[in-house]
PDB file of C-alpha atoms in Angstrom:
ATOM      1  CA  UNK A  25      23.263   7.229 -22.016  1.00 64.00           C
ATOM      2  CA  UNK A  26      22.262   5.897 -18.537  1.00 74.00           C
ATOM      3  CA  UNK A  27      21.791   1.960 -18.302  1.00 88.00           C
ATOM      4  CA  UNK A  28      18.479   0.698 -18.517  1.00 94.00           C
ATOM      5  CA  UNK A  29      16.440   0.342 -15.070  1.00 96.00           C
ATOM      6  CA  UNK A  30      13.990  -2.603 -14.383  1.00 97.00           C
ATOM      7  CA  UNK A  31      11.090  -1.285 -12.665  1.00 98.00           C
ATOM      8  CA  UNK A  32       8.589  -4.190 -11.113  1.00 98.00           C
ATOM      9  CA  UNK A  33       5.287  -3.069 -10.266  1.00 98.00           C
ATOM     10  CA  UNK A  34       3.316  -2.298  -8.627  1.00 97.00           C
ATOM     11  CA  UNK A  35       5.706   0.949  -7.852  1.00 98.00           C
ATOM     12  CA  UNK A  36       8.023   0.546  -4.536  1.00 97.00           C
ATOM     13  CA  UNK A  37       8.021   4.089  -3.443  1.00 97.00           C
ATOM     14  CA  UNK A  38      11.292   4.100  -2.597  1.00 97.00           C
ATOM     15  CA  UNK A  39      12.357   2.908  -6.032  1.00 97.00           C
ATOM     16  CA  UNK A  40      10.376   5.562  -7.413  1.00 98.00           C
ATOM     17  CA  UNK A  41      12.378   8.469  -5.588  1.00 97.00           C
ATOM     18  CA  UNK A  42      15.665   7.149  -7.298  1.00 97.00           C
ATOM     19  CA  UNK A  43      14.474   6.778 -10.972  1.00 98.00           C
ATOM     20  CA  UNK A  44      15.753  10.369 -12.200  1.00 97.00           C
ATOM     21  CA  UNK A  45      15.165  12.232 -15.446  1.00 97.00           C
ATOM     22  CA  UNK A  46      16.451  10.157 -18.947  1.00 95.00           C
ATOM     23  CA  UNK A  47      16.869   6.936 -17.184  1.00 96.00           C
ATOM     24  CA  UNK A  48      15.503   4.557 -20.126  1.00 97.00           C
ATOM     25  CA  UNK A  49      13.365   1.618 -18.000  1.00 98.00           C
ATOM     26  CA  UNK A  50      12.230  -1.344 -18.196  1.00 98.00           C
ATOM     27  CA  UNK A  51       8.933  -2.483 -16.731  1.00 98.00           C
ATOM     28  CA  UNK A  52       8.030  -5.721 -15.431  1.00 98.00           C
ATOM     29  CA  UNK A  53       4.559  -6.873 -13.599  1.00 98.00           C
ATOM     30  CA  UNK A  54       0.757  -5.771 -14.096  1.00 98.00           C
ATOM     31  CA  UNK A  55      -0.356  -1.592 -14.820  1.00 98.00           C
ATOM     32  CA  UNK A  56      -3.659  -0.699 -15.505  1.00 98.00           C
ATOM     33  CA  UNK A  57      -4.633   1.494 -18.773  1.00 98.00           C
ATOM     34  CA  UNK A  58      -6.798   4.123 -18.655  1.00 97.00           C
ATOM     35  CA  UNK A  59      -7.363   7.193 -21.166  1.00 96.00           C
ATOM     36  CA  UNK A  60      -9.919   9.963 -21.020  1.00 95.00           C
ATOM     37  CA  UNK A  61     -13.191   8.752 -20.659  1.00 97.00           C
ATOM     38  CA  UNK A  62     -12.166   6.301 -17.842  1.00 98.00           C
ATOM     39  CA  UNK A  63     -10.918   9.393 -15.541  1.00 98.00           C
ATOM     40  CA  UNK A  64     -13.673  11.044 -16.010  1.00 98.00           C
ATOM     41  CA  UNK A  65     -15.171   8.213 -14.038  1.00 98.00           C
ATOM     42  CA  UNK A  66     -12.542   7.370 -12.035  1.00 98.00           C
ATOM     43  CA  UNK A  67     -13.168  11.379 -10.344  1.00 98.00           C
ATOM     44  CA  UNK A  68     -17.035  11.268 -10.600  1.00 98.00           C
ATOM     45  CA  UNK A  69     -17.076   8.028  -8.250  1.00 98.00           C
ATOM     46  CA  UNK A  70     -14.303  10.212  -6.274  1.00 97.00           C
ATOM     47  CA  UNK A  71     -16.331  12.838  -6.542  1.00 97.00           C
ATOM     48  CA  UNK A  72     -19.921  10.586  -5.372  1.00 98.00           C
ATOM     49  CA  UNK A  73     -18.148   9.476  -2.411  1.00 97.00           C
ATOM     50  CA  UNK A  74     -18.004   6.016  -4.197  1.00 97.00           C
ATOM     51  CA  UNK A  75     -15.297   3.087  -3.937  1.00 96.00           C
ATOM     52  CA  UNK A  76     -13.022   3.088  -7.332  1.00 97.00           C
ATOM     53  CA  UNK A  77     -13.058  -0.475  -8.984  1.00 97.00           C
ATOM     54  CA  UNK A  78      -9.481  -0.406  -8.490  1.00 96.00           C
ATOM     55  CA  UNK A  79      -6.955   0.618  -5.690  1.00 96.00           C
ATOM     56  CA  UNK A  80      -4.607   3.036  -7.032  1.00 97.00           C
ATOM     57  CA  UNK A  81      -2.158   2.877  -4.286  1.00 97.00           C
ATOM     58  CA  UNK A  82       1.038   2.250  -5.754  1.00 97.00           C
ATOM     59  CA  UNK A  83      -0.563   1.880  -9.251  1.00 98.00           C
ATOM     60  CA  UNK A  84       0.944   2.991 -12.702  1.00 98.00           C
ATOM     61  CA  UNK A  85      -1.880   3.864 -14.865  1.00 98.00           C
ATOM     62  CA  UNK A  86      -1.174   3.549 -18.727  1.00 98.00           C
ATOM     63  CA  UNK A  87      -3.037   6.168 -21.185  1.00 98.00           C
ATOM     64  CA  UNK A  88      -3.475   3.885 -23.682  1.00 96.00           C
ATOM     65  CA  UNK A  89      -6.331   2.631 -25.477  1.00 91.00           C
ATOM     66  CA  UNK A  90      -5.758  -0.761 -26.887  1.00 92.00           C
ATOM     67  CA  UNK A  91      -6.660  -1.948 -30.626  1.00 91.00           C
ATOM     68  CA  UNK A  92      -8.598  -5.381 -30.485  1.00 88.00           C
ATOM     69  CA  UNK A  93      -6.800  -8.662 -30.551  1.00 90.00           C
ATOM     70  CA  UNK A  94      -5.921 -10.364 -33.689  1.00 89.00           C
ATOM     71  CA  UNK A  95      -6.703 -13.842 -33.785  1.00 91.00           C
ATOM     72  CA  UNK A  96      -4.042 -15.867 -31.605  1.00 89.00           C
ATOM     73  CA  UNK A  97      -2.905 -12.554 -30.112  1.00 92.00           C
ATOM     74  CA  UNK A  98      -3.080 -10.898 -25.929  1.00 94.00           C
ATOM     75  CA  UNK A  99      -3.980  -7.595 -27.346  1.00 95.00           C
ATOM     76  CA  UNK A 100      -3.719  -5.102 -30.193  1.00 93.00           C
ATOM     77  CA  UNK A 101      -1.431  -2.594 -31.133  1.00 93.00           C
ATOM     78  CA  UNK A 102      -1.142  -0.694 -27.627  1.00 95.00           C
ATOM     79  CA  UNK A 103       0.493   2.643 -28.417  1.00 93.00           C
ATOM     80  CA  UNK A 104       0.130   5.581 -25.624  1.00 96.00           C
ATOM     81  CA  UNK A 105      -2.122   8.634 -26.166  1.00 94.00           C
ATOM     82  CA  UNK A 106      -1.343  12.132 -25.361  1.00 95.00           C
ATOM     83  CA  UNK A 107      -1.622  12.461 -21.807  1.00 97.00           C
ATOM     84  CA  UNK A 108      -2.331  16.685 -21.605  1.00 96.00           C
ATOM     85  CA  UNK A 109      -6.046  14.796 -22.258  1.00 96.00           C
ATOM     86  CA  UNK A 110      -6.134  13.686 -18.501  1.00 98.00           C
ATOM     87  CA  UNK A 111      -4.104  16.284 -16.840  1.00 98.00           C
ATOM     88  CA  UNK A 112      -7.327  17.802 -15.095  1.00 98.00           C
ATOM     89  CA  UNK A 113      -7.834  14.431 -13.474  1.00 98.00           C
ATOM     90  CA  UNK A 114      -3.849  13.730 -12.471  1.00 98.00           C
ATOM     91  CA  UNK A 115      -3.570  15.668  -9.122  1.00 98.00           C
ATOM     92  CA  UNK A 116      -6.552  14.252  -7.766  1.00 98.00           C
ATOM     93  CA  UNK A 117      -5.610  10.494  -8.341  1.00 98.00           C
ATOM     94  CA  UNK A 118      -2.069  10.908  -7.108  1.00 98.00           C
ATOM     95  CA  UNK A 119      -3.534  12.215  -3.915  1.00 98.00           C
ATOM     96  CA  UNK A 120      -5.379   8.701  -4.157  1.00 97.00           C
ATOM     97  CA  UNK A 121      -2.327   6.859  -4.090  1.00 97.00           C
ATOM     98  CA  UNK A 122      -1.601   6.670  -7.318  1.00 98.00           C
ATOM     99  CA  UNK A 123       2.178   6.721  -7.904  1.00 98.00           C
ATOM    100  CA  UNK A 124       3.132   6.077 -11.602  1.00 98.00           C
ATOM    101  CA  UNK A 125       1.997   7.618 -15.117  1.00 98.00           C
ATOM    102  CA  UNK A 126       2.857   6.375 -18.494  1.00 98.00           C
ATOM    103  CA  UNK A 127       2.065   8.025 -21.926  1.00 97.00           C
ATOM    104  CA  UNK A 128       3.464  10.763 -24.452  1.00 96.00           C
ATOM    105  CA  UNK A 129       4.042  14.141 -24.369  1.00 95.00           C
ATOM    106  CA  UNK A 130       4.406  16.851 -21.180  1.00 96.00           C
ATOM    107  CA  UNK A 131       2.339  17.635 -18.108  1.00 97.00           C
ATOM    108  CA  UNK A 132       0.584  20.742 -17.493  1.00 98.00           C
ATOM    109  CA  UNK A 133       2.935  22.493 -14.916  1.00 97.00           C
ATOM    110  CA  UNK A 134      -0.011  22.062 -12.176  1.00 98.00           C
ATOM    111  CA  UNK A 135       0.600  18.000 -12.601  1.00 98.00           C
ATOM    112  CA  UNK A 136       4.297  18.827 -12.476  1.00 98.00           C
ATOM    113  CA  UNK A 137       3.370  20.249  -9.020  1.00 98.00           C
ATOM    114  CA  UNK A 138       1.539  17.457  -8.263  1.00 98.00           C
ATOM    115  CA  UNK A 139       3.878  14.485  -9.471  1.00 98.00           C
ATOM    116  CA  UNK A 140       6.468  16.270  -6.954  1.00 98.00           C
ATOM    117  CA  UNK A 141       4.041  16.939  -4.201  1.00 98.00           C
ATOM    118  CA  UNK A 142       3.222  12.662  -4.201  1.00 98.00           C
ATOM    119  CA  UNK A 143       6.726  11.591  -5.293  1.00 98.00           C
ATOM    120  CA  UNK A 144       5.125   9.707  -8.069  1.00 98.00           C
ATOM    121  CA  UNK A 145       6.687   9.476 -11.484  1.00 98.00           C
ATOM    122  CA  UNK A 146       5.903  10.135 -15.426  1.00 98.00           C
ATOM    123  CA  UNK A 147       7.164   7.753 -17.976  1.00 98.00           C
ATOM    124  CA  UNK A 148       7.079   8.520 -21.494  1.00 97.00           C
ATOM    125  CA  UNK A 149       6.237   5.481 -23.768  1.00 96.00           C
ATOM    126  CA  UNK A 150       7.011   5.696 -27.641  1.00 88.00           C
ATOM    127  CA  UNK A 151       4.715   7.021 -29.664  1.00 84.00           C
ATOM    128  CA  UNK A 152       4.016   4.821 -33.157  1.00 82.00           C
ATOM    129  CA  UNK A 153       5.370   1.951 -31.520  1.00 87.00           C
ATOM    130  CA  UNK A 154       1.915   0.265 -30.355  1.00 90.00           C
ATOM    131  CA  UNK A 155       2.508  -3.105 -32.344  1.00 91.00           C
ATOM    132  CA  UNK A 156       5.600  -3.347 -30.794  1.00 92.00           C
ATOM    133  CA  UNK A 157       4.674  -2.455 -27.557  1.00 95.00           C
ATOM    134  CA  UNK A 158       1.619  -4.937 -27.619  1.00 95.00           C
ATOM    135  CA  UNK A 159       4.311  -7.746 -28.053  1.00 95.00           C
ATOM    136  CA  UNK A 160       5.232  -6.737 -24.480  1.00 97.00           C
ATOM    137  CA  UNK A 161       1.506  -7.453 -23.114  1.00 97.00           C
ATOM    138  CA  UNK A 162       1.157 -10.779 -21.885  1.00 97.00           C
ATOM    139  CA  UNK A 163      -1.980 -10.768 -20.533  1.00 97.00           C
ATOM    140  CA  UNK A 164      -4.893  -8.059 -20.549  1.00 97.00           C
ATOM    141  CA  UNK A 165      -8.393  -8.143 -18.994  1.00 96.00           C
ATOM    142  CA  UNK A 166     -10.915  -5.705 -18.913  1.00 97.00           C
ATOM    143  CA  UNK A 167     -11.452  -5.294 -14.876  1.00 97.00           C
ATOM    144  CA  UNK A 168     -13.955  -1.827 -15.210  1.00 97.00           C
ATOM    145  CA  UNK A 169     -16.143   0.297 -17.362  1.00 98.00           C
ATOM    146  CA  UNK A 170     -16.418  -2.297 -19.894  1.00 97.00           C
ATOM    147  CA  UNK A 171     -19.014  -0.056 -21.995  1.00 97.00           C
ATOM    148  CA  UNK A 172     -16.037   2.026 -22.770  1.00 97.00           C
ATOM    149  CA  UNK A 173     -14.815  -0.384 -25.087  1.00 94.00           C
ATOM    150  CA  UNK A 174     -11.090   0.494 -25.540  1.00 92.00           C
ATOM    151  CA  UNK A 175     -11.241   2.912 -23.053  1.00 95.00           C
ATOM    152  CA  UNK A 176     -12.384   0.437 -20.623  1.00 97.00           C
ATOM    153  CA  UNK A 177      -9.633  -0.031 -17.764  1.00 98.00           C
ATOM    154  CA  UNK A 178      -7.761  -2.703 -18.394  1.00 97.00           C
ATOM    155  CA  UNK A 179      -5.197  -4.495 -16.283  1.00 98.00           C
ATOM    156  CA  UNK A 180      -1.841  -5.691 -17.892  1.00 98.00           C
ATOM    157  CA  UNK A 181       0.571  -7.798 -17.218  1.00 98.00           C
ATOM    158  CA  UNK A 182       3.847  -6.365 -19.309  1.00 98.00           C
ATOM    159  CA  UNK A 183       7.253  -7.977 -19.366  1.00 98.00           C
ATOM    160  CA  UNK A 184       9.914  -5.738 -20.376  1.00 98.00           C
ATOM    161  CA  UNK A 185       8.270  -3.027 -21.622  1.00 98.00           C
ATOM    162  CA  UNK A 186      10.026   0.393 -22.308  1.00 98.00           C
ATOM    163  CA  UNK A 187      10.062   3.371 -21.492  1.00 98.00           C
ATOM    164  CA  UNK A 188      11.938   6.246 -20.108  1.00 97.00           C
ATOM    165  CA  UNK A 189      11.657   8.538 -16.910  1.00 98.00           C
ATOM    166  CA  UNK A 190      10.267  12.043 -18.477  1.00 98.00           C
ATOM    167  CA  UNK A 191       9.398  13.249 -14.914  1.00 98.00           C
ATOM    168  CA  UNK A 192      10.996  12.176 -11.929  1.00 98.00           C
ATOM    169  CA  UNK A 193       9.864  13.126  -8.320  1.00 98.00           C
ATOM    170  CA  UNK A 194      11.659  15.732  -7.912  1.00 98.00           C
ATOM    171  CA  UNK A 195      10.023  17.602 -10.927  1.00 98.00           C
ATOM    172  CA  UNK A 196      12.783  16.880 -13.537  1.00 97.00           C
ATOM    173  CA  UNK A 197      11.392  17.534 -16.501  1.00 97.00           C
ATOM    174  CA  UNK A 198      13.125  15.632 -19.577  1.00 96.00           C
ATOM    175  CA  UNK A 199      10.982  17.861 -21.980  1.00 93.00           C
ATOM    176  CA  UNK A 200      11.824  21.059 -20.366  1.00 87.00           C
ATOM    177  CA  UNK A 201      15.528  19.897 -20.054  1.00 82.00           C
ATOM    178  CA  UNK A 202      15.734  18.629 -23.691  1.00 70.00           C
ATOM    179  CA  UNK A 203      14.358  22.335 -25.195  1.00 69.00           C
ATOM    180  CA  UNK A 204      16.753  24.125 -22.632  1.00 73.00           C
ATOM    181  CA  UNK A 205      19.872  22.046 -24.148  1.00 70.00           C
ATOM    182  CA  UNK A 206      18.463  22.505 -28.025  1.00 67.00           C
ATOM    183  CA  UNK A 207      18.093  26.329 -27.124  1.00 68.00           C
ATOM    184  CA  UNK A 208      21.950  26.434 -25.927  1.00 61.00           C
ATOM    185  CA  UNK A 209      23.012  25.483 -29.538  1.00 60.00           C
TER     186      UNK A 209
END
């Protein structure tokens, strides 16, 4: 197994061209969440001509729709969501600047395209493990779309959160590779 990376964000670019395919990582510094109903904003003010209420240059946006706090707690449980729901929406924001993903599951091969295209990167968090990954949220604040409720953007600061590389930016595709391997045996 490759040894964990630490990844500080925002994303350097140039760190993001040598994360490749597997590499389990460690993130360290402030994302912002977003899941469906936020992209679909995110491209209509694209789409208006509008300014977004957040740069995405260098950005790693997490699909994730937070739980509310418990008493005493930053956030709830903070699990990611499938992220084939936003796929529609990817190519446009990396060609905005965004350069990082983070959720579950593939990308529609037209975001594969895309993630290569922009050198940006996909990590895959771990499903079922929201309470966990919560206790890696230090801080969260809603900074947009506040109606939204848990789909309201959020920016967090995370201190060794995990993850692992499912895309790299080169189009290495860990979900592609691991069927290929299981189809070998």
């Amino acid at each position: 197994m490759p040894a964990i990376t630490r990844v500080f964000l925002p994303l350097d670019p140039e760190q993001v061209e040598t994360l490749t395919m597997g590499t389990p990582v460690r993130l360290y510094g402030s994302l912002y969440t977003a899941r469906d109903a936020a992209h679909k904003r995110l491209i209509q003010a694209l789409r208006n001509g509008e300014d977004l209420p957040l740069s995405l240059k260098s950005e790693l946006l997490y699909y994730v729709g937070p739980c509310p706090a418990q008493p005493g707690r930053v956030i709830g449980s903070a699990g990611p969501t499938t992220s084939g729901r936003v796929d529609s929406y990817t190519p446009q924001l990396l060609a905005e600047g965004l350069k990082g993903m983070m959720g579950k599951g593939n990308r529609a091969p037209e975001v594969v395209e895309s993630i290569k295209k922009h050198k940006a990167v996909y990590f895959a968090a771990l499903g079922g493990a929201g309470a966990t990954l919560a206790a890696k949220i230090k801080k969260a604040e809603v900074i947009a779309y506040p109606d939204l409720g848990p789909e309201a953007v959020y920016r967090l600061e995370v201190e060794d959160f995990p993850a692992v590389v499912a895309i790299d930016a080169f189009g290495n595709n860990l979900y592609q590779e691991g069927r290929r391997k299981y189809a070998k045996r």
